[in-house]
Short mmCIF file of C-alpha atoms in Angstrom, two decimals:
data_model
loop_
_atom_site.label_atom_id
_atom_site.label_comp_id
_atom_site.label_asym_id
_atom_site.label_seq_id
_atom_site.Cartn_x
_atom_site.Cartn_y
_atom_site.Cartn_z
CA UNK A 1 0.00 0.00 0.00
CA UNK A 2 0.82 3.65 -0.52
CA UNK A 3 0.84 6.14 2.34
CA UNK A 4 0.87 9.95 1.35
CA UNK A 5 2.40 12.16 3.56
CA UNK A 6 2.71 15.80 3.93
CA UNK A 7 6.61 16.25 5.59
CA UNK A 8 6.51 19.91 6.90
CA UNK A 9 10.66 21.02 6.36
CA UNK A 10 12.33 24.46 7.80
CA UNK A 11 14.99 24.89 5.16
CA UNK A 12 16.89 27.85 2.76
CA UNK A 13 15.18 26.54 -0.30
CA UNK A 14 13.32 24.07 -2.02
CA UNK A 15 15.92 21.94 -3.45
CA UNK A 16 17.22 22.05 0.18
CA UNK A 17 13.66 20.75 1.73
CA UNK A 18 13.54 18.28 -0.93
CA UNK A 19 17.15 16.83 -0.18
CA UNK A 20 16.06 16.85 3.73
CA UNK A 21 12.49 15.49 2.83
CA UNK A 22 14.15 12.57 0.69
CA UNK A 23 16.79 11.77 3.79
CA UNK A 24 13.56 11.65 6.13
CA UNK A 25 11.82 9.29 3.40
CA UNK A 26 15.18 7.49 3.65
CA UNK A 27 15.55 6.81 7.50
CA UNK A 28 11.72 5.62 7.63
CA UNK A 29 12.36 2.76 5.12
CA UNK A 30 14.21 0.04 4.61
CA UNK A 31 14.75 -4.00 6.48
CA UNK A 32 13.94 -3.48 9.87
CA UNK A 33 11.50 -0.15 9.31
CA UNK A 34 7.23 -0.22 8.67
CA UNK A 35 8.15 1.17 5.53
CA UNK A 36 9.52 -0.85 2.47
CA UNK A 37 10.49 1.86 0.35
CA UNK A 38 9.49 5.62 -0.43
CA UNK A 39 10.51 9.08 -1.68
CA UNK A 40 9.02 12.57 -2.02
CA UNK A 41 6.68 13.04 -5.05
CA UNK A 42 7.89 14.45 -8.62
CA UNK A 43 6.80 18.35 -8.58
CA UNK A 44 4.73 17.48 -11.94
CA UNK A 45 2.45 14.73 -9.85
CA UNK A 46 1.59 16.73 -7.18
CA UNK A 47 -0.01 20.16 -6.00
CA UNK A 48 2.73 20.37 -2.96
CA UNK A 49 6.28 20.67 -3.12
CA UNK A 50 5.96 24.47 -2.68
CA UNK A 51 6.65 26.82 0.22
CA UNK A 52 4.40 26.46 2.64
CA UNK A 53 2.86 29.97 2.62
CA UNK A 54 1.32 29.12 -0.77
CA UNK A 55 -0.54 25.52 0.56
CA UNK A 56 -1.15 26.21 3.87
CA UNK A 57 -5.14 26.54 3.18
CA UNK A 58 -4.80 23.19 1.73
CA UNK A 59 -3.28 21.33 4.55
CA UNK A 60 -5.95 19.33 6.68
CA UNK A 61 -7.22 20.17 10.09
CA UNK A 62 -5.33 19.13 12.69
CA UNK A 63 -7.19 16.61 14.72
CA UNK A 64 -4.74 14.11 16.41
CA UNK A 65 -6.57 13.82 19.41
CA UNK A 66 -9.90 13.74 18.22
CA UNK A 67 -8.83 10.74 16.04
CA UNK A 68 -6.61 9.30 19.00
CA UNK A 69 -10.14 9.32 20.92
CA UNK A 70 -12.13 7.29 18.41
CA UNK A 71 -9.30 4.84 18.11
CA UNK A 72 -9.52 4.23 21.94
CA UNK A 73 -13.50 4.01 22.17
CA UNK A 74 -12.40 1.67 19.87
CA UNK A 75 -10.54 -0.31 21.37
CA UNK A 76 -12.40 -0.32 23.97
CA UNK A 77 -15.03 -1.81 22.44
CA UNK A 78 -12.72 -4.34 20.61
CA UNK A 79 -11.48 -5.33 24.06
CA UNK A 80 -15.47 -5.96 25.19
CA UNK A 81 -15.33 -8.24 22.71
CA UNK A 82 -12.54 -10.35 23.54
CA UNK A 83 -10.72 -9.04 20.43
CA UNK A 84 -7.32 -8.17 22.52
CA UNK A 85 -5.85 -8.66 18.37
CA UNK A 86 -7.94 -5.62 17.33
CA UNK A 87 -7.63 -3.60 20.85
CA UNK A 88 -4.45 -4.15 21.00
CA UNK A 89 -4.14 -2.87 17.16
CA UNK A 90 -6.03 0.29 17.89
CA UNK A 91 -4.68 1.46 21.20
CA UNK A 92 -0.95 1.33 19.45
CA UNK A 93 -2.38 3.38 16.44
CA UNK A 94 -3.97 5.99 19.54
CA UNK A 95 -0.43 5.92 21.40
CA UNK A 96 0.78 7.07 18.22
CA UNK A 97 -1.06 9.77 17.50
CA UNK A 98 -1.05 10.85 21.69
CA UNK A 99 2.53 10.92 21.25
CA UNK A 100 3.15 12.60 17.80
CA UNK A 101 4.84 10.11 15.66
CA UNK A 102 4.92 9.46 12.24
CA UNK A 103 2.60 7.31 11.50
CA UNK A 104 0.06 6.46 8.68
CA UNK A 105 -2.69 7.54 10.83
CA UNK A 106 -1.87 11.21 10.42
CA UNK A 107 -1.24 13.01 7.01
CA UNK A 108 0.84 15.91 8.17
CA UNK A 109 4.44 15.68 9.84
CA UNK A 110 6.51 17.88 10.87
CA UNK A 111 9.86 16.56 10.26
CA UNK A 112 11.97 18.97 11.94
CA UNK A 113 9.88 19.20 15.40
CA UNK A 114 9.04 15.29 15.22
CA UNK A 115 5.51 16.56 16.08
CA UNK A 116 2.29 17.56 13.95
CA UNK A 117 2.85 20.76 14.69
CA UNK A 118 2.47 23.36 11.91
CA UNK A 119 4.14 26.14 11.07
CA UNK A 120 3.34 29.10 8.31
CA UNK A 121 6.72 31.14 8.92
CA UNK A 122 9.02 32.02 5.79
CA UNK A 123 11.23 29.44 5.07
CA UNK A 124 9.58 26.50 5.22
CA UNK A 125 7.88 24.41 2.70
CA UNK A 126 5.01 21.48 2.60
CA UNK A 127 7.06 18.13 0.91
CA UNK A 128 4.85 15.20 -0.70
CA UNK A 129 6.15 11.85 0.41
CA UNK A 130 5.31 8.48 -1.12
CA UNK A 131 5.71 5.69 0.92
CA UNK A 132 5.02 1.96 0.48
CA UNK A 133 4.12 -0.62 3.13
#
């Protein structure tokens, strides 16, 4: 499967976030990593790769811990259930988004916070990574 990522980079330029967006693609993939392989998106098949000034009205709402929420109820339900499996799978997915990791449960990342937060200052720029699992 393909996971489509937003990677929020501080950086001089855009060749620059693009060369730090590629090293984060990178360091998520490879033998012992959730992802198999991935890289940022060519400019030409995507409406990103641009500062971030000119797509922040595209970027989603940020809504962590509403989604952490549902993925505990549930759980919680799952676990009612006697599917420990399942409960098990959504409480992880929850602790993820609690603790602001990159995960496939949350489009945006900000890769040089390690944390959803966003930022709309000069000199940063929104980054479209593809990444397979």
């Amino acid at each position: 499967m393909h996971y489509h990522s937003i990677l929020l980079v501080q950086a001089e330029t855009l060749a620059d976030a693009k060369i730090i967006a590629r090293d984060f693609c990178e360091n998520e993939c490879g033998e012992h990593a959730y992802f198999d392989y991935g890289d940022i998106v060519p400019d030409n098949e995507t409406e990103w790769n641009k500062p971030l000034n000119e797509v922040k009205d595209k970027l989603p709402v940020e809504d962590h811990l509403a989604e952490a929420e549902r993925l505990t109820a549930q759980a919680s339900e799952a676990l009612e259930k006697q599917q420990y499996e399942i409960a098990g799978r959504y409480y992880r997915k929850a602790g993820e988004l609690y603790s602001q990791c990159f995960c496939t449960e949350h489009q945006v990342y900000n890769i040089q916070c390690y944390d959803y937060s966003y930022d709309y200052g000069e000199g940063w720029y929104a980054i479209e990574a593809d990444l397979h699992f």
